[in-house]
Coordinates of C-alpha atoms in Angstrom, one line a residue:
M196 CA -29.4 12.3 -15.1
S197 CA -32.0 13.5 -17.6
G198 CA -32.6 17.2 -17.6
A199 CA -36.4 16.8 -18.1
G200 CA -38.5 18.0 -15.3
F201 CA -35.8 18.9 -12.7
D202 CA -37.8 22.0 -11.8
T203 CA -40.6 19.7 -10.7
F204 CA -38.4 18.3 -7.9
I205 CA -36.2 21.2 -7.1
D206 CA -37.9 24.4 -6.0
L207 CA -35.5 27.1 -7.3
D208 CA -37.3 29.9 -5.3
A209 CA -36.7 27.9 -2.1
V210 CA -33.0 27.5 -3.0
R211 CA -32.7 31.2 -3.6
T212 CA -34.4 32.1 -0.3
W213 CA -32.2 29.6 1.6
M214 CA -29.0 31.0 -0.1
D215 CA -30.0 34.5 0.8
A216 CA -30.4 33.5 4.4
Q217 CA -26.9 32.0 4.3
G218 CA -25.4 35.0 2.6
I219 CA -24.4 33.0 -0.5
G220 CA -24.6 35.2 -3.6
A221 CA -27.4 37.6 -4.6
G222 CA -30.1 37.8 -7.2
A223 CA -32.1 35.3 -9.2
L224 CA -30.9 31.9 -10.1
H225 CA -30.1 31.7 -13.8
A226 CA -28.1 29.6 -16.4
V227 CA -29.7 26.6 -14.6
T228 CA -28.3 23.4 -16.1
P229 CA -28.8 19.8 -15.0
L230 CA -25.6 17.7 -14.8
T231 CA -25.0 14.0 -15.1
G232 CA -25.7 12.3 -11.8
G233 CA -26.3 8.8 -10.5
T234 CA -29.6 6.9 -10.3
Q235 CA -30.2 8.1 -6.7
N236 CA -29.1 11.7 -6.9
M237 CA -29.6 15.0 -8.8
L238 CA -27.0 17.6 -9.8
L239 CA -27.9 21.1 -10.8
R240 CA -25.5 23.9 -11.9
F241 CA -26.6 27.5 -11.7
E242 CA -25.4 31.1 -11.4
R243 CA -26.5 34.2 -9.6
D244 CA -25.8 37.9 -10.3
G245 CA -22.1 38.4 -10.8
G246 CA -21.5 35.2 -12.6
E247 CA -20.5 33.0 -9.7
A248 CA -21.6 29.4 -10.1
W249 CA -22.6 26.7 -7.8
V250 CA -23.6 23.0 -8.1
L251 CA -26.5 21.7 -5.9
R252 CA -26.5 18.0 -5.1
C253 CA -29.5 16.2 -3.5
P254 CA -31.2 12.8 -3.5
R255 CA -33.8 12.1 -6.2
P256 CA -37.4 11.9 -5.1
G257 CA -38.2 8.3 -4.2
A258 CA -34.5 7.5 -3.3
L259 CA -33.9 5.2 -0.4
A260 CA -35.0 6.4 3.0
D261 CA -31.4 6.7 4.2
G262 CA -30.3 8.6 1.1
G263 CA -30.5 11.9 3.0
K264 CA -28.2 10.7 5.7
A265 CA -25.7 9.6 3.1
F266 CA -25.7 13.1 1.5
L267 CA -25.1 14.8 4.9
R268 CA -22.2 12.3 5.5
E269 CA -20.8 13.2 2.1
A270 CA -21.1 16.9 2.9
R271 CA -19.3 16.3 6.3
L272 CA -16.5 14.5 4.5
L273 CA -16.1 17.3 1.9
R274 CA -15.9 19.8 4.7
A275 CA -13.2 17.7 6.4
L276 CA -11.2 17.5 3.2
A277 CA -11.0 21.3 2.8
G278 CA -7.4 22.5 2.6
S279 CA -6.1 18.9 2.0
A280 CA -4.2 17.7 -1.1
V281 CA -7.1 15.4 -2.0
P282 CA -8.7 16.5 -5.2
H283 CA -12.3 17.3 -4.4
A284 CA -15.1 19.7 -5.0
A285 CA -15.1 22.4 -2.4
L286 CA -18.1 22.4 -0.1
I287 CA -19.9 25.7 0.1
A288 CA -22.8 24.9 2.5
A289 CA -25.2 22.0 3.5
C290 CA -28.8 22.0 4.5
D291 CA -30.4 19.4 6.7
D292 CA -33.8 21.2 7.0
P293 CA -36.4 19.2 5.1
G294 CA -38.6 22.3 5.0
V295 CA -36.5 23.8 2.2
L296 CA -36.5 21.1 -0.5
G297 CA -38.0 18.1 1.3
V298 CA -34.6 16.4 1.3
P299 CA -31.1 17.3 2.5
F300 CA -28.8 18.9 0.0
Y301 CA -25.6 20.7 -0.3
L302 CA -23.9 23.3 -2.5
M303 CA -20.4 22.8 -3.9
A304 CA -18.1 24.7 -6.2
P305 CA -18.1 23.6 -9.8
V306 CA -15.3 21.4 -11.0
D307 CA -13.6 22.1 -14.3
G308 CA -13.0 18.6 -15.5
F309 CA -14.6 15.5 -17.1
T310 CA -15.4 11.9 -16.3
A311 CA -13.7 9.4 -18.5
T312 CA -16.7 7.1 -19.1
P313 CA -18.7 6.3 -21.0
E314 CA -18.0 8.8 -23.9
R315 CA -14.9 8.9 -26.0
L316 CA -12.0 10.7 -24.3
P317 CA -11.6 14.3 -25.2
A318 CA -8.4 15.7 -26.8
P319 CA -5.6 15.6 -25.9
Y320 CA -6.3 12.4 -24.0
S321 CA -7.8 10.8 -27.1
A322 CA -4.7 11.5 -29.2
D323 CA -1.9 11.0 -26.6
A324 CA -1.2 7.6 -25.2
G325 CA 1.1 9.2 -22.6
W326 CA -1.8 11.2 -21.2
R327 CA -3.9 8.1 -21.0
R328 CA -1.1 6.2 -19.2
E329 CA -1.0 9.0 -16.6
M330 CA -4.7 8.7 -15.9
G331 CA -4.2 5.5 -13.8
F332 CA -1.3 6.9 -12.0
A333 CA -3.3 10.1 -11.2
M334 CA -6.0 7.9 -9.7
V335 CA -3.5 6.1 -7.5
D336 CA -2.0 9.4 -6.4
G337 CA -5.5 10.5 -5.4
L338 CA -5.7 7.4 -3.1
L339 CA -2.3 8.1 -1.7
R340 CA -3.3 11.7 -0.8
L341 CA -6.4 10.4 0.8
G342 CA -4.4 7.9 2.8
E343 CA -2.2 10.6 4.2
I344 CA -5.2 12.1 6.2
D345 CA -5.5 11.2 9.8
P346 CA -9.3 10.8 10.4
S347 CA -9.1 11.9 14.0
Q348 CA -7.2 15.1 13.1
A349 CA -9.7 15.8 10.3
G350 CA -12.6 15.5 12.8
L351 CA -13.8 12.2 11.4
A352 CA -12.9 9.9 14.4
D353 CA -16.6 8.8 14.6
F354 CA -17.2 8.6 10.8
G355 CA -16.9 4.8 10.7
K356 CA -16.4 1.7 12.8
P357 CA -12.9 0.4 11.9
K358 CA -12.9 -2.2 14.7
G359 CA -13.9 -5.5 13.1
F360 CA -14.2 -3.8 9.7
L361 CA -12.6 -6.6 7.6
A362 CA -14.4 -9.3 9.5
R363 CA -17.8 -7.8 8.7
Q364 CA -17.3 -7.7 4.9
V365 CA -18.1 -11.2 3.8
P366 CA -21.2 -11.7 6.0
R367 CA -22.5 -8.3 5.1
W368 CA -22.3 -8.9 1.3
M369 CA -23.6 -12.5 1.6
R370 CA -26.7 -11.0 3.4
H371 CA -27.0 -8.5 0.6
L372 CA -27.0 -11.3 -2.0
D373 CA -29.5 -13.3 0.1
D374 CA -31.8 -10.3 0.0
C375 CA -31.9 -10.5 -3.8
G376 CA -34.1 -13.6 -3.4
R377 CA -37.1 -11.3 -3.1
H378 CA -36.8 -10.4 -6.8
A379 CA -38.9 -12.6 -8.9
S380 CA -37.3 -14.6 -11.8
W381 CA -33.7 -14.2 -10.4
P382 CA -32.1 -17.6 -10.6
G383 CA -30.6 -17.3 -7.1
P384 CA -27.0 -17.4 -5.8
Q385 CA -26.3 -20.5 -7.8
A386 CA -26.1 -18.0 -10.8
L387 CA -22.6 -17.1 -9.4
P388 CA -20.3 -20.2 -9.7
G389 CA -17.6 -20.1 -7.1
L390 CA -19.4 -17.9 -4.7
A391 CA -19.0 -20.2 -1.7
R392 CA -15.4 -21.0 -2.6
V393 CA -14.4 -17.3 -2.7
A394 CA -16.3 -16.4 0.5
D395 CA -14.7 -19.3 2.4
W396 CA -11.2 -18.3 1.1
L397 CA -11.7 -14.7 2.2
E398 CA -12.8 -15.7 5.6
A399 CA -9.8 -18.0 6.0
H400 CA -7.2 -15.6 4.8
M401 CA -8.4 -12.3 6.2
P402 CA -5.5 -10.0 7.2
A403 CA -5.0 -9.9 11.0
A404 CA -4.7 -6.1 11.3
F405 CA -4.7 -2.9 9.3
T406 CA -4.2 0.8 9.7
P407 CA -7.6 2.6 9.6
G408 CA -8.0 5.5 7.2
I409 CA -10.6 7.2 5.0
L410 CA -12.2 4.8 2.5
H411 CA -14.0 6.2 -0.6
G412 CA -15.9 2.9 -1.0
D413 CA -16.5 3.0 -4.8
Y414 CA -13.2 4.2 -6.4
H415 CA -13.3 3.7 -10.1
L416 CA -13.0 5.7 -13.4
G417 CA -16.5 6.9 -13.3
N418 CA -16.1 8.4 -9.8
V419 CA -13.3 10.8 -10.6
M420 CA -12.9 13.8 -12.8
F421 CA -9.8 14.6 -14.8
Q422 CA -8.3 18.0 -15.6
R423 CA -8.5 19.1 -19.2
A424 CA -5.2 20.9 -19.3
R425 CA -3.0 18.1 -17.9
P426 CA -3.4 14.4 -17.0
Q427 CA -4.2 14.8 -13.4
L428 CA -7.3 14.5 -11.2
A429 CA -9.6 17.5 -11.0
A430 CA -11.7 15.9 -8.2
I431 CA -12.8 12.6 -6.6
I432 CA -16.6 12.6 -6.6
D433 CA -19.5 10.5 -5.2
W434 CA -18.5 10.0 -1.6
E435 CA -21.8 8.4 -0.4
L436 CA -20.1 5.1 0.6
A437 CA -17.1 6.7 2.3
T438 CA -16.3 5.5 5.8
I439 CA -13.3 4.8 8.1
G440 CA -12.0 1.4 7.2
D441 CA -9.1 -0.2 5.4
P442 CA -7.9 2.0 2.5
L443 CA -6.4 -0.9 0.7
I444 CA -10.0 -1.9 -0.2
D445 CA -10.0 1.2 -2.5
L446 CA -6.9 0.1 -4.2
G447 CA -8.4 -3.4 -4.7
W448 CA -11.5 -1.8 -6.1
L449 CA -9.5 0.3 -8.6
V450 CA -7.7 -2.7 -9.8
A451 CA -10.8 -4.8 -10.0
T452 CA -12.6 -2.2 -12.1
W453 CA -9.7 -1.0 -14.3
P454 CA -10.3 -1.4 -18.0
D455 CA -8.6 -4.1 -20.0
A456 CA -6.7 -3.7 -23.3
D457 CA -10.1 -3.4 -25.1
G458 CA -11.2 -0.6 -22.7
R459 CA -13.7 -2.7 -20.9
G460 CA -13.9 -2.5 -17.2
A461 CA -16.2 -4.0 -14.6
G462 CA -19.9 -3.4 -15.0
T463 CA -20.6 -0.7 -17.6
I464 CA -17.2 1.0 -17.3
R465 CA -15.8 1.7 -20.7
I466 CA -13.0 3.9 -22.1
E467 CA -12.1 4.7 -25.7
P468 CA -9.4 4.7 -26.8
A469 CA -7.7 2.4 -24.3
Q470 CA -4.3 1.9 -25.8
G471 CA -1.6 3.1 -23.5
L472 CA -3.4 2.7 -20.2
A473 CA -1.2 1.7 -17.3
S474 CA -1.4 -2.0 -16.3
T475 CA -2.9 -3.0 -13.0
T476 CA 0.5 -4.2 -11.9
E477 CA 1.9 -0.7 -12.6
L478 CA -1.0 0.8 -10.6
V479 CA -0.2 -1.4 -7.6
E480 CA 3.5 -0.6 -7.8
R481 CA 2.8 3.1 -7.9
Y482 CA 0.8 2.7 -4.7
R483 CA 3.5 0.6 -3.1
A484 CA 6.2 3.2 -3.9
G485 CA 4.1 6.0 -2.4
S486 CA 2.6 4.4 0.7
R487 CA 3.9 2.9 4.0
R488 CA 1.0 0.5 4.0
D489 CA 1.8 -3.2 3.8
L490 CA 0.7 -4.7 0.5
A491 CA 1.8 -8.2 1.3
A492 CA -1.8 -9.4 1.4
F493 CA -3.0 -7.3 -1.6
D494 CA -4.3 -10.5 -3.3
W495 CA -6.8 -10.8 -0.5
Y496 CA -8.0 -7.2 -1.0
L497 CA -8.3 -7.7 -4.8
A498 CA -10.3 -10.9 -4.2
L499 CA -12.6 -9.0 -1.8
A500 CA -13.1 -6.2 -4.3
R501 CA -14.1 -8.8 -6.9
F502 CA -16.4 -10.5 -4.5
K503 CA -18.2 -7.4 -3.3
L504 CA -18.5 -5.8 -6.8
G505 CA -19.6 -9.1 -8.2
I506 CA -22.5 -9.2 -5.7
M507 CA -23.4 -5.6 -6.3
L508 CA -23.6 -6.2 -10.0
E509 CA -25.6 -9.4 -9.5
A510 CA -28.0 -7.4 -7.3
S511 CA -28.5 -5.1 -10.3
Y512 CA -29.2 -8.1 -12.5
A513 CA -31.7 -9.5 -9.9
R514 CA -33.6 -6.2 -9.9
S515 CA -33.8 -6.3 -13.7
C516 CA -35.1 -9.8 -13.6
A517 CA -38.0 -8.5 -11.6
G518 CA -38.6 -5.7 -14.0
H519 CA -37.1 -3.0 -11.8
G520 CA -34.2 -2.1 -14.0
N521 CA -33.1 -2.0 -17.6
P522 CA -32.8 -5.7 -18.8
D523 CA -29.9 -4.9 -21.1
T524 CA -27.9 -3.2 -18.3
G525 CA -28.8 -6.1 -16.0
A526 CA -27.4 -8.6 -18.5
V527 CA -24.2 -6.7 -18.8
H528 CA -23.9 -6.5 -15.0
H529 CA -24.5 -10.3 -14.7
A530 CA -21.8 -11.1 -17.3
S531 CA -19.4 -8.8 -15.5
A532 CA -20.2 -10.5 -12.1
L533 CA -19.4 -13.8 -13.7
R534 CA -16.1 -12.5 -14.9
L535 CA -15.2 -11.1 -11.5
F536 CA -15.8 -14.4 -9.8
E537 CA -13.9 -16.3 -12.5
Q538 CA -11.0 -13.9 -11.9
A539 CA -11.2 -14.3 -8.1
L540 CA -11.3 -18.1 -8.4
A541 CA -8.4 -18.2 -10.8
A542 CA -6.3 -16.1 -8.4
I543 CA -7.2 -18.3 -5.5
E544 CA -6.3 -21.5 -7.4
S545 CA -3.1 -19.9 -8.5
A546 CA -2.2 -19.1 -4.9
H547 CA -2.6 -22.7 -3.9
A548 CA -0.9 -24.2 -7.0

């Protein structure tokens, strides 16, 4: 996010008073620094007397009405992950009282790491192809650790609705695309050749059963942080879409978004340099070797990931057509959506050849 004007939206005195009431630190807030966040959230790092640091995360003003609920769900999940082998930012405390900042928020411990996109990789990642190769494997290992958690034992039995989860996917995302029709100047679903073919194939070949687990929901390079001292994950971040569902969707999402030989991934995902990155086949095999889940139908999960992501990117394009988003970004997203559906169609045709 841009650092300009964060103090207009975040009342630092209110944060200090709330922290005092919670017994978290002492003294004034200083070294206040805005961090990069998404379009719907704000991140603020600060310290108090003694040098201890925290990161505050909250919805942006004007975010979707259910954004606050998503933040509280995210805080609940981070609390459930405490003590696990899943790399994550430690939750310090959460606030659901709108009287403090006007929106829910939570505090977490800072993470010493970096996101790999969109800037050039830092050293030694930029200089060592072996480190870059390990990045993909580290991301798979993060999914494997997440898959080891029993939602019920972690207090997340009611965190999602796994019954009928796969059957809901295609209808839900087709409705999402239909809703884009309200955006003026968008050419409509015909802008995605192969949409109906992919949707029909997914409906006809849906796996009969799966083992429920925690699903991140948007697992790609931009939603993890890597350690600086070794090629391992420092934290998985941005858990707003997390639920209880089929974890193989996360693996499909990782493969669908993974950068190609030129460092270009889905949407605006980019990485430089890209030489040495593990192949998508190697990523799937890493997962297969470390999990008891059945990957026999992985082609279906990959097709679903391309279908969902293609629609999400097309929705961004539709908003830009109506003047509600950057037109250049919208064009990039539309081109990426077309590639995703082309890839999905090619895989379907190959399966029936």
